[in-house]
Amino acid sequence: MASILRFRKLCYVEPVKFQSFQPQKIDKKEETVATEAKTALEKNEKRNKRQPKEWSCINSCCWVIGYLCTTWWLLLVLFNCLPATFPGFQVLESPGTRLKLEGLTALHPVVLVPGIVTGGLELWEGKPCAEGLFRKRLWGGSFTELLKRPLCLLEHLALHNETGLDPPGIRLRAVPGLVAADYFAPGYFVWAVLIENLAKIGYEGKNMHMAAYDWRLSFQNTEIRDQTLSRLKSQIELMYVTNGYMKVVVVPHSMGVIYFLHFLKWVETPPPMGGGGGPGWCAKHIKAIMNIGPVFLGVPKAVSNLFSAEAKDVASLRAMDPGVLDSEILRLQALEHVMRVTRTWDSIASLLPKGGETIWGNLDWSPEEGHACDLSKKRYSQASAGDKDTNDSDVKMGFHVKESKYGRIISFGKETLQLSSSQLPSVDTKEFLGTRTNKNTNSACGGEVWTEYDEMCRETIPKIAENKPYTARTVLDLLRFVAPKMMQRVESHLSYGIADNLDDPKYNRYKYWSNPLETKLPDAPDIEIYCSYGVGIPTERSYIYKLSPNDKCKSIPFRIDSSVDGDEDSCLRGGVYLTDGDETVPVISAGFMCAKGWRGRTRFNPSGIATHIREYRHKPPASLLEGRGLESGAHVDILGNFALIEDVLRVAAGATGAEIGGDRVYSDIFRMSDRVNLRL
């Protein structure tokens, strides 16, 4: 009994005095009990020491989450409590509200034509991995399915590699209505701000329409598979009749610009190839075409996308952490999967540069030479159509830079840019064609062929990169070599040249209709065409490449050399030459047709349709309350630009180009256009 009492006192009353206990006064049995008690006490102390550390970690996480949530809610409450007139936080009155007070009301029906990527796609038929997703968005929306099953999503987004249509057992279709492209993702607007402002002056479903289509397909395939062009024709005719025979104002954006250009030719062409509207259809139904962020002559970014599945942002990310995109954990290999999918989309190929070296320059010349790369120092001056000296003055006033080889869209190695054309080896992809045969296919790859590089003899890859620059003409030959299946399919639907004789019957085929240099505008002199785009943002123009250190058979053998930079005054940053534009489309592509190609009566514009250039100088948001910016000139964000929205509303309400101010030019587009030697 005495031993039990001592044990109780040891464990619960005075554990700290254990060492003062006199062992000589305890018998052997009691000594055993004491030893066991000491061992239990040590274990209890260790357990008590570990417990606070474990709970401390959990508590820290909870506190961090709590702080973040509390801060977010406090900012939200503060935002809603601030008065609208608080100094520095006053939000400008929306164009729709202001113009409504001026008496503007809806007059002409409006058709919105979205561009590439921004339109939603929903599932109508899929593979077992997409079970439960019927009529749910696989593209555009919350993108939760991308995180849950990315490979399944990519499988459904890809088209058939030979037909460019649906793969067996998969059907994705464009989401109909205004919700198709009002928001790309929750909180990320595309057309929503413009739609809201149109609604404020009286627009609604009966006089406003979103011409949604499957942006992955070639333009003629949207008609073959979905009859999208026929439905657009019927919708315009219906809106024309039901709105008092008022002509329609069409507002295309980005790739939607050349999609609608294709429609203009298709609608007047006799069936079965065209819509059978006759030569006067456009003149009867269309008042104005307000092209936003137009890609009339393509974008160099499409070249890098098809060649190596990357652009400047991707190259920068890879340079910071190459393991993210090049990892093979769980067969990730993100860029290879992206290339496998995007090479089935004819829409990407529709954005390849058009006009060849005449428009984009050759080995020794480009229309952008003399461009000032530091746009923060460039002094933009407003110029009219006839005031070309204003553009030249910017170059003469200390902003002239070293001659940049913009015409070399792809170069291997920085030293290639320093050499004159006479010192460079000639580019002839025909010398490679004999080596690209099935017998040279690397059989070690096995399994699924992700890219056409897997069917290519790896011995020919270094030959492509032997100090050879590629221009807008030869880069097409390069793509024909590295991706022959894709280019064979694409070139049955698209063309990239300049027509010598537009009256040649061959130009009545649909493959030429989306190229403004190989088709005529309709005979409709009363239509007005606007080229509206942002300027003042460094935009990708040409690339420095290198061979990829990863030589595995499923890898992409080329990548942008992001380690290459120019000097202080150079336009070369991170392996990419930059020029003026809207971050995606260079000025020469967005503005050339309105500045020169269609200006006045030309062979591309025989009826003399009036053209207007409306440039919007980029200005970053002044505060968080402006969101992505009320004066942004970025390619997508410009759809929330208040000045652009006001122009659209005024034209829709009946104003002409002259009444809204005619040309508004901040860039060097007239100087660039004058340097292009194109027969008009």
XYZ file of C-alpha atoms in Angstrom:
680
model
C 0.000 0.000 0.000
C 2.872 2.303 0.840
C 4.354 1.720 -2.593
C 1.108 2.671 -4.298
C 0.881 5.891 -2.313
C 4.462 6.786 -3.191
C 3.777 6.080 -6.911
C 0.695 8.307 -6.859
C 2.661 11.096 -5.213
C 5.467 10.675 -7.733
C 3.214 10.904 -10.842
C 0.612 13.446 -9.851
C 1.767 15.494 -6.920
C 5.529 16.124 -7.056
C 6.922 14.835 -10.378
C 9.675 17.450 -10.379
C 11.146 16.135 -7.100
C 11.721 12.662 -8.414
C 15.488 12.965 -8.257
C 15.380 13.926 -4.552
C 13.768 10.633 -3.680
C 16.104 8.387 -1.687
C 16.476 5.044 -3.463
C 18.296 3.380 -0.555
C 15.128 3.446 1.547
C 13.050 1.587 -1.029
C 12.961 -2.140 -1.318
C 13.532 -3.976 -4.609
C 9.859 -4.212 -5.439
C 9.318 -0.524 -4.827
C 12.415 0.287 -6.909
C 10.889 -1.552 -9.888
C 7.650 0.364 -9.527
C 9.564 3.636 -9.331
C 11.540 2.814 -12.484
C 8.355 2.064 -14.385
C 6.832 5.288 -13.128
C 9.884 7.253 -14.212
C 9.715 5.727 -17.691
C 6.000 6.554 -17.950
C 6.696 10.081 -16.784
C 9.419 10.609 -19.423
C 7.120 9.334 -22.166
C 4.360 11.629 -20.881
C 6.732 14.606 -20.904
C 7.865 13.834 -24.482
C 4.268 13.500 -25.567
C 3.409 16.804 -23.934
C 6.376 18.473 -25.628
C 5.401 17.188 -29.097
C 1.739 18.090 -28.762
C 2.162 21.895 -28.702
C 4.356 21.790 -31.819
C 1.760 19.820 -33.770
C -1.063 22.114 -32.736
C 1.121 25.172 -33.309
C 1.450 24.311 -37.035
C -2.267 23.826 -37.456
C -3.009 26.988 -35.539
C -0.578 28.958 -37.698
C -2.315 27.815 -40.872
C -5.696 28.699 -39.432
C -4.457 32.111 -38.380
C -3.015 32.827 -41.840
C -6.293 31.827 -43.510
C -8.188 33.872 -40.983
C -6.035 36.943 -41.592
C -6.490 36.636 -45.368
C -10.252 36.231 -45.109
C -10.561 39.070 -42.642
C -8.422 41.376 -44.790
C -10.464 40.493 -47.886
C -13.772 41.197 -46.155
C -12.473 44.452 -44.673
C -11.358 45.616 -48.126
C -14.723 44.605 -49.552
C -16.591 46.524 -46.835
C -14.290 49.525 -47.312
C -14.878 49.442 -51.070
C -18.669 49.467 -50.612
C -18.555 52.150 -47.943
C -16.388 54.637 -49.860
C -18.376 57.509 -51.329
C -18.395 57.774 -55.109
C -16.910 61.282 -54.884
C -14.053 60.359 -52.550
C -10.915 62.155 -53.797
C -8.781 59.893 -55.956
C -11.396 57.145 -56.083
C -14.032 58.663 -58.321
C -15.076 56.279 -61.089
C -15.831 57.867 -64.435
C -19.406 57.867 -65.616
C -19.953 55.093 -68.138
C -20.327 56.090 -71.812
C -23.789 54.539 -71.991
C -25.094 56.592 -69.066
C -23.581 59.829 -70.358
C -24.715 59.367 -73.961
C -28.217 58.480 -72.843
C -28.398 61.844 -71.052
C -27.313 63.442 -74.336
C -30.308 61.850 -76.015
C -28.656 58.966 -77.896
C -30.872 55.942 -78.401
C -30.563 52.606 -80.151
C -30.970 52.900 -83.911
C -29.024 50.341 -85.952
C -29.041 46.672 -84.911
C -25.670 45.488 -83.621
C -23.959 42.152 -84.306
C -20.973 41.192 -82.150
C -18.452 38.718 -83.598
C -16.062 37.240 -81.001
C -12.508 36.219 -81.763
C -10.375 33.196 -81.001
C -10.392 31.494 -77.571
C -12.836 33.885 -75.862
C -16.040 32.046 -76.844
C -17.439 29.269 -74.653
C -17.635 25.643 -75.835
C -20.027 23.101 -74.311
C -20.041 19.296 -74.473
C -22.731 17.424 -76.416
C -21.003 14.069 -76.734
C -17.847 12.794 -75.101
C -15.685 9.940 -73.920
C -16.255 8.078 -70.626
C -13.798 10.366 -68.830
C -16.220 13.264 -69.415
C -19.181 11.513 -67.793
C -21.600 13.980 -66.184
C -20.488 16.986 -68.238
C -23.269 16.987 -70.841
C -23.962 20.578 -71.979
C -21.462 21.930 -69.490
C -18.714 24.271 -70.574
C -15.399 22.609 -71.216
C -13.954 25.935 -72.370
C -14.777 29.353 -70.965
C -16.212 29.386 -67.461
C -14.843 28.208 -64.151
C -12.274 25.802 -65.680
C -12.737 23.459 -62.720
C -12.678 20.461 -65.040
C -9.240 21.514 -66.265
C -7.887 20.969 -62.766
C -9.769 17.726 -62.191
C -8.993 15.929 -65.468
C -6.657 17.967 -67.701
C -5.780 15.194 -70.172
C -9.458 14.387 -70.668
C -10.196 18.047 -71.352
C -7.375 18.311 -73.902
C -8.603 15.170 -75.632
C -12.035 16.751 -76.081
C -10.688 20.125 -77.213
C -8.550 18.578 -79.959
C -9.981 18.167 -83.461
C -9.293 15.412 -85.967
C -5.782 15.900 -87.300
C -6.695 15.127 -90.926
C -10.196 16.573 -91.347
C -10.090 19.462 -88.872
C -13.565 18.391 -87.684
C -14.875 16.383 -84.719
C -12.945 13.283 -83.668
C -15.054 10.106 -83.383
C -17.288 10.148 -80.328
C -16.672 13.799 -79.384
C -18.861 16.829 -80.062
C -18.141 20.294 -78.662
C -20.352 23.155 -79.801
C -20.327 26.924 -79.327
C -22.409 28.283 -76.471
C -25.276 30.309 -78.007
C -26.390 33.828 -77.134
C -24.742 36.810 -75.465
C -23.430 34.597 -72.658
C -21.160 32.878 -75.183
C -18.488 35.546 -74.810
C -19.613 38.135 -72.270
C -17.190 36.695 -69.696
C -14.307 34.340 -70.422
C -14.091 33.291 -66.770
C -15.856 34.564 -63.637
C -14.774 38.170 -63.141
C -12.855 38.356 -66.440
C -14.990 40.294 -68.895
C -14.739 40.154 -72.670
C -17.867 41.701 -74.215
C -19.785 42.295 -70.973
C -18.869 45.973 -70.527
C -19.752 46.862 -74.121
C -23.037 44.916 -73.886
C -23.953 46.739 -70.673
C -23.304 50.147 -72.223
C -25.292 49.252 -75.343
C -28.170 48.240 -73.096
C -28.131 51.656 -71.420
C -29.104 53.373 -74.673
C -31.831 50.863 -75.469
C -30.268 47.712 -76.898
C -31.589 44.268 -76.000
C -32.033 40.808 -77.492
C -34.112 41.931 -80.472
C -31.533 44.395 -81.788
C -28.263 42.968 -80.435
C -26.841 39.561 -81.343
C -23.689 37.593 -80.487
C -22.572 35.629 -83.558
C -20.983 32.769 -81.622
C -19.141 30.050 -83.534
C -16.664 27.263 -82.851
C -13.458 29.264 -83.068
C -11.290 26.130 -83.402
C -12.522 25.331 -86.917
C -11.498 26.766 -90.261
C -14.000 29.403 -91.357
C -15.561 27.309 -94.104
C -15.783 24.304 -91.780
C -17.993 26.304 -89.412
C -20.498 26.357 -92.265
C -19.958 22.742 -93.319
C -20.441 21.361 -89.804
C -22.693 23.891 -88.044
C -24.126 26.118 -90.809
C -22.866 29.065 -88.747
C -22.488 31.388 -91.743
C -26.014 30.599 -92.949
C -27.431 31.315 -89.504
C -25.516 34.602 -89.334
C -26.913 35.606 -92.726
C -30.462 34.789 -91.604
C -30.003 36.629 -88.297
C -28.795 39.814 -90.018
C -31.707 39.677 -92.468
C -34.152 39.183 -89.585
C -32.720 42.066 -87.552
C -32.783 44.271 -90.630
C -36.501 43.610 -91.210
C -37.672 43.659 -87.579
C -35.852 46.913 -86.770
C -37.483 49.083 -89.386
C -35.152 48.144 -92.250
C -32.204 49.738 -90.493
C -28.816 48.475 -91.645
C -26.695 46.479 -89.211
C -23.512 47.648 -87.462
C -21.100 44.706 -87.148
C -18.465 44.735 -84.389
C -15.892 41.933 -84.850
C -12.910 41.440 -82.541
C -9.504 39.850 -83.173
C -9.843 36.716 -85.331
C -13.554 37.542 -85.693
C -12.382 40.322 -88.035
C -11.072 37.924 -90.694
C -13.916 35.511 -89.963
C -16.391 38.242 -90.921
C -14.217 39.203 -93.908
C -14.666 35.601 -95.059
C -18.419 35.990 -94.488
C -18.584 39.120 -96.694
C -17.344 37.129 -99.663
C -19.240 33.951 -98.782
C -22.634 35.654 -98.433
C -22.586 37.029 -101.983
C -21.124 33.912 -103.627
C -23.593 31.564 -105.370
C -24.307 28.206 -103.699
C -23.171 25.570 -102.977
C -19.878 27.248 -102.036
C -21.491 30.493 -100.862
C -24.632 31.865 -99.283
C -26.306 33.017 -102.498
C -27.109 36.527 -101.278
C -26.074 38.128 -104.554
C -23.733 41.062 -105.252
C -25.925 43.653 -103.488
C -26.512 41.838 -100.192
C -23.815 43.641 -98.160
C -24.783 47.067 -99.470
C -28.400 46.414 -98.489
C -27.885 45.037 -94.976
C -24.667 46.517 -93.503
C -24.050 50.103 -92.376
C -20.588 49.826 -90.811
C -17.968 47.283 -89.761
C -16.112 48.353 -86.607
C -13.108 46.033 -86.423
C -11.569 45.905 -82.930
C -7.996 44.636 -82.521
C -7.993 43.433 -86.158
C -5.561 40.730 -87.283
C -5.967 41.413 -90.995
C -2.389 40.420 -91.844
C -1.788 37.891 -89.065
C 0.480 37.888 -86.015
C 4.039 36.550 -85.573
C 2.907 35.026 -82.277
C 1.041 32.366 -84.295
C 4.370 31.243 -85.771
C 5.980 30.626 -82.375
C 2.824 28.911 -81.150
C 2.827 26.368 -83.968
C 6.604 25.996 -84.063
C 7.336 25.493 -80.350
C 4.013 25.949 -78.494
C 5.258 29.056 -76.713
C 5.408 32.823 -76.815
C 7.239 35.463 -74.776
C 5.339 34.811 -71.541
C 5.813 31.051 -71.744
C 9.514 31.441 -72.532
C 9.934 33.727 -69.504
C 8.142 31.247 -67.246
C 10.303 28.413 -68.526
C 13.444 30.469 -67.860
C 12.399 31.116 -64.257
C 11.429 27.506 -63.498
C 12.098 25.031 -66.311
C 10.832 22.143 -64.201
C 7.250 23.386 -64.370
C 6.778 23.019 -68.131
C 9.435 20.391 -68.871
C 8.590 17.968 -66.088
C 7.698 14.388 -66.937
C 6.068 13.709 -63.569
C 2.737 12.008 -64.198
C 3.430 12.412 -67.948
C 2.731 16.126 -67.645
C 4.901 17.583 -70.458
C 2.545 20.519 -70.771
C 3.914 22.138 -73.929
C 3.855 18.878 -75.876
C 0.198 18.415 -75.008
C -0.559 22.024 -75.937
C 1.134 21.570 -79.312
C -0.719 18.331 -79.948
C -4.051 20.123 -79.449
C -3.388 23.518 -81.057
C -1.969 21.980 -84.213
C -5.428 20.533 -84.838
C -7.027 24.007 -84.656
C -7.127 25.665 -88.068
C -7.906 28.930 -86.305
C -4.297 29.235 -85.086
C -3.025 28.808 -88.642
C -5.471 31.484 -89.868
C -3.390 33.980 -87.859
C -0.081 33.251 -89.580
C 1.471 36.342 -91.228
C -0.028 37.194 -94.637
C 1.627 39.117 -97.434
C 5.062 37.546 -97.093
C 8.171 39.703 -97.290
C 6.286 42.534 -99.030
C 4.414 43.282 -95.791
C 6.632 41.886 -93.039
C 10.082 42.566 -94.466
C 12.991 40.449 -95.648
C 16.454 39.694 -94.290
C 17.582 43.331 -94.524
C 14.396 45.400 -94.378
C 11.126 45.781 -92.487
C 8.488 48.534 -92.351
C 9.135 49.098 -88.610
C 12.796 50.102 -88.946
C 13.435 53.165 -86.844
C 10.797 52.172 -84.321
C 11.345 53.642 -80.845
C 11.399 50.715 -78.425
C 11.127 52.739 -75.224
C 7.462 53.581 -75.606
C 7.455 55.476 -72.321
C 9.772 58.066 -73.922
C 8.103 58.082 -77.314
C 6.118 61.280 -77.761
C 2.904 60.293 -79.466
C 1.256 63.029 -81.486
C -2.181 62.889 -82.985
C -2.157 62.898 -86.765
C -4.725 62.924 -89.488
C -4.712 60.837 -92.617
C -2.824 63.456 -94.569
C -0.462 64.601 -91.835
C 2.265 62.018 -92.283
C 5.019 64.397 -91.169
C 3.841 64.067 -87.584
C 4.797 60.418 -87.549
C 8.205 61.084 -89.084
C 8.963 63.825 -86.571
C 8.892 61.314 -83.740
C 11.736 59.430 -85.376
C 13.803 62.559 -86.039
C 13.545 63.856 -82.476
C 16.048 61.522 -80.851
C 14.004 58.325 -80.889
C 15.725 56.610 -83.815
C 17.273 53.315 -82.750
C 19.615 50.803 -84.304
C 18.288 49.012 -87.330
C 16.380 45.946 -86.188
C 16.032 42.842 -88.300
C 12.287 42.551 -87.734
C 11.896 40.758 -91.053
C 13.748 37.743 -89.652
C 10.745 36.315 -87.827
C 12.706 33.289 -86.608
C 16.477 33.357 -86.134
C 18.732 30.808 -84.506
C 21.291 32.556 -82.344
C 21.789 36.259 -81.717
C 24.775 36.331 -84.045
C 22.445 35.543 -86.948
C 20.893 38.993 -86.531
C 24.242 40.736 -86.849
C 25.078 39.240 -90.239
C 24.005 40.763 -93.523
C 21.972 38.678 -95.925
C 25.039 38.088 -98.117
C 26.793 36.345 -95.224
C 23.907 34.046 -94.382
C 23.317 30.577 -95.848
C 20.314 30.353 -98.113
C 17.167 28.752 -96.749
C 15.961 25.849 -98.843
C 13.745 23.394 -96.979
C 13.663 21.135 -100.041
C 17.044 19.796 -98.993
C 15.371 18.345 -95.879
C 12.377 16.757 -97.563
C 14.247 13.648 -98.586
C 15.149 12.916 -94.958
C 11.621 13.211 -93.644
C 10.213 9.792 -94.431
C 8.463 7.166 -92.377
C 11.517 4.928 -92.390
C 13.332 7.597 -90.381
C 10.668 7.731 -87.707
C 12.179 7.246 -84.293
C 10.589 3.969 -83.267
C 11.937 4.312 -79.749
C 9.179 6.786 -78.968
C 6.349 4.286 -79.054
C 2.806 4.945 -77.966
C 0.868 8.042 -78.916
C 2.433 10.512 -81.332
C 2.033 13.871 -79.603
C 3.610 16.125 -82.221
C 4.802 15.720 -85.774
C 8.338 16.162 -84.502
C 8.126 12.505 -83.437
C 7.850 11.489 -87.084
C 10.861 13.556 -88.014
C 14.398 12.280 -88.356
C 16.298 13.862 -85.492
C 19.404 14.210 -87.637
C 17.698 16.913 -89.692
C 16.824 19.073 -86.700
C 20.304 20.679 -86.331
C 20.263 21.520 -90.032
C 17.222 23.743 -89.478
C 19.140 25.759 -86.923
C 22.413 26.280 -88.814
C 22.516 30.095 -88.580
C 19.466 30.369 -90.791
C 16.915 33.158 -90.338
C 13.388 32.665 -91.635
C 11.213 35.450 -93.028
C 7.429 35.575 -93.442
C 7.860 33.685 -96.714
C 10.332 31.010 -95.682
C 8.757 30.447 -92.258
C 5.801 28.886 -94.069
C 8.233 26.496 -95.757
C 9.669 25.736 -92.341
C 6.227 24.850 -90.970
C 5.516 22.714 -94.045
C 8.641 20.752 -93.194
C 8.197 20.303 -89.440
C 4.398 19.883 -89.557
C 3.429 18.605 -93.031
C 0.123 17.014 -91.981
C -1.067 20.187 -90.324
C -0.025 22.430 -93.208
C -1.550 20.130 -95.816
C -4.889 20.368 -94.042
C -4.564 24.094 -93.356
C -3.606 25.128 -96.881
C -6.762 23.590 -98.298
C -8.675 26.243 -96.311
C -6.283 29.208 -96.020
C -3.845 31.235 -98.116
C -1.132 33.739 -97.168
C -0.011 35.409 -100.390
C -0.775 38.537 -102.417
C -3.001 38.264 -105.495
C -1.521 39.404 -108.783
C -4.888 39.470 -110.527
C -7.975 39.495 -108.334
C -10.159 38.768 -111.358
C -8.554 35.364 -111.723
C -11.317 32.740 -111.192
C -9.153 30.856 -108.702
C -9.777 33.602 -106.130
C -13.454 32.633 -106.049
C -12.479 29.715 -103.786
C -13.092 30.034 -100.048
C -9.419 29.513 -99.095
C -8.658 33.097 -100.213
C -11.618 34.882 -98.612
C -10.087 35.602 -95.189
C -6.937 37.150 -96.694
C -7.557 40.842 -97.458
C -4.679 40.768 -99.976
C -6.350 38.049 -102.049
C -9.969 39.177 -102.106
C -12.027 42.258 -102.920
C -14.331 44.134 -100.607
C -17.994 43.986 -101.674
C -19.463 46.546 -104.026
C -20.987 48.658 -101.259
C -19.692 52.252 -101.279
C -21.980 53.348 -98.422
C -20.417 50.957 -95.894
C -17.777 52.349 -93.529
C -14.905 50.237 -92.242
C -13.091 51.076 -88.996
C -9.744 49.744 -87.797
C -9.860 50.274 -84.020
C -6.916 49.045 -81.955
C -4.606 49.865 -79.064
C -1.056 51.206 -79.332
C 1.778 51.867 -76.917
C 2.351 48.303 -75.682
C 5.475 46.292 -76.618
C 4.255 43.549 -78.969
C 5.986 40.395 -80.182
C 7.402 40.711 -83.691
C 10.249 38.185 -84.153
C 12.072 35.526 -82.131
C 15.537 34.199 -81.327
C 15.520 30.401 -81.037
C 17.924 27.721 -79.901
C 17.973 23.943 -79.894
C 16.330 22.414 -76.852
C 18.724 20.604 -74.483
C 16.074 17.920 -74.064
C 16.620 15.462 -76.918
C 14.012 12.893 -75.916
C 11.881 11.750 -78.798
C 8.628 13.176 -77.470
C 10.088 16.591 -76.729
C 9.871 19.776 -78.790
C 13.370 20.258 -80.249
C 13.297 24.074 -80.395
C 12.661 26.803 -77.845
C 12.900 30.570 -77.552
C 16.271 31.616 -76.163
C 15.071 33.833 -73.327
C 18.651 34.548 -72.219
C 19.257 36.816 -75.230
C 18.847 40.542 -74.598
C 19.849 43.571 -76.602
C 21.534 46.733 -75.392
C 19.723 49.568 -73.657
C 18.199 50.977 -76.837
C 17.434 47.621 -78.405
C 13.989 46.170 -78.983
C 15.304 42.696 -78.093
C 14.054 41.465 -74.724
C 14.208 37.868 -73.532
C 14.782 36.441 -76.993
C 11.879 38.389 -78.527
C 12.015 41.495 -80.699
C 9.239 43.908 -79.717
C 7.424 46.553 -81.709
C 4.423 48.839 -81.230
C 0.991 47.262 -80.937
C -1.650 46.057 -78.512
C 0.491 43.330 -76.898
C -0.742 40.726 -79.414
C -1.173 42.395 -82.817
C 1.578 44.624 -84.282
C 0.427 47.962 -85.684
C 1.333 46.982 -89.250
C -1.167 44.101 -89.164
C -3.955 46.008 -87.443
C -3.788 49.256 -89.412
C -2.238 48.679 -92.842
C -5.443 47.851 -94.739
C -7.249 50.951 -93.448
C -4.160 53.144 -93.861
C -3.232 52.054 -97.387
C -4.616 48.757 -98.692
C -8.262 49.922 -98.696
C -7.720 53.687 -98.552
C -9.609 55.211 -101.464
C -10.308 53.184 -104.587
C -7.808 50.351 -104.843
C -7.892 46.940 -106.473
C -8.735 45.520 -103.032
C -11.505 48.119 -102.533
C -12.917 48.833 -106.007
C -16.062 50.614 -104.774
C -14.127 53.031 -102.554
C -15.564 52.049 -99.155
C -14.533 54.680 -96.601
C -11.963 53.533 -94.033
C -11.111 55.108 -90.680
C -8.283 54.413 -88.251
C -9.174 54.805 -84.584
C -6.175 54.198 -82.334
C -6.373 54.138 -78.537
C -3.203 54.944 -76.648
C -2.719 52.468 -73.826
C -2.940 53.789 -70.280
C -2.626 51.393 -67.317
C -5.342 51.515 -64.639
C -4.890 54.391 -62.214
C -6.370 52.486 -59.257
C -7.868 49.157 -58.272
C -11.313 50.603 -58.851
C -10.599 50.765 -62.583
C -10.171 47.000 -62.789
C -8.285 46.207 -65.996
C -8.324 49.842 -67.050
C -10.819 52.293 -68.506
C -8.235 53.434 -71.074
C -6.497 50.149 -71.755
C -5.225 49.415 -75.242
C -4.468 45.737 -74.606
C -5.880 43.271 -77.103
C -8.780 42.010 -74.959
C -8.962 44.725 -72.303
C -9.663 47.308 -75.005
C -13.243 46.002 -75.065
C -13.634 47.853 -71.753
C -12.005 51.058 -73.039
C -14.495 53.904 -72.529
C -13.332 55.823 -75.611
C -13.801 52.760 -77.827
C -17.208 52.033 -76.314
C -18.301 55.617 -76.975
C -17.256 55.287 -80.631
C -19.263 52.074 -81.015
C -22.338 53.564 -79.356
C -22.258 56.705 -81.492
C -21.940 54.758 -84.741
C -24.712 52.368 -83.658
C -26.869 55.400 -82.914
C -26.369 56.712 -86.447
C -23.116 58.719 -86.503
C -20.660 58.505 -89.380
C -16.891 58.260 -89.227
C -16.500 61.944 -89.972
C -18.924 62.831 -87.155
C -16.926 60.951 -84.539
C -13.672 62.598 -85.641
C -12.372 60.604 -88.607
C -8.883 59.183 -88.190
C -7.241 59.294 -84.771
C -3.631 58.129 -85.055
C -0.874 57.964 -82.444
C 1.466 55.383 -84.012
C 3.721 55.371 -87.068
C 1.214 53.426 -89.149
C 1.215 55.862 -92.094
C 5.015 55.900 -92.276
C 5.123 52.106 -92.053
C 2.454 51.759 -94.735
C 4.293 54.103 -97.093
C 7.359 51.869 -96.854
C 5.395 48.821 -98.013
C 5.775 48.497 -101.762
C 2.388 47.013 -102.636
C 0.696 47.522 -105.974
C -2.724 49.069 -105.364
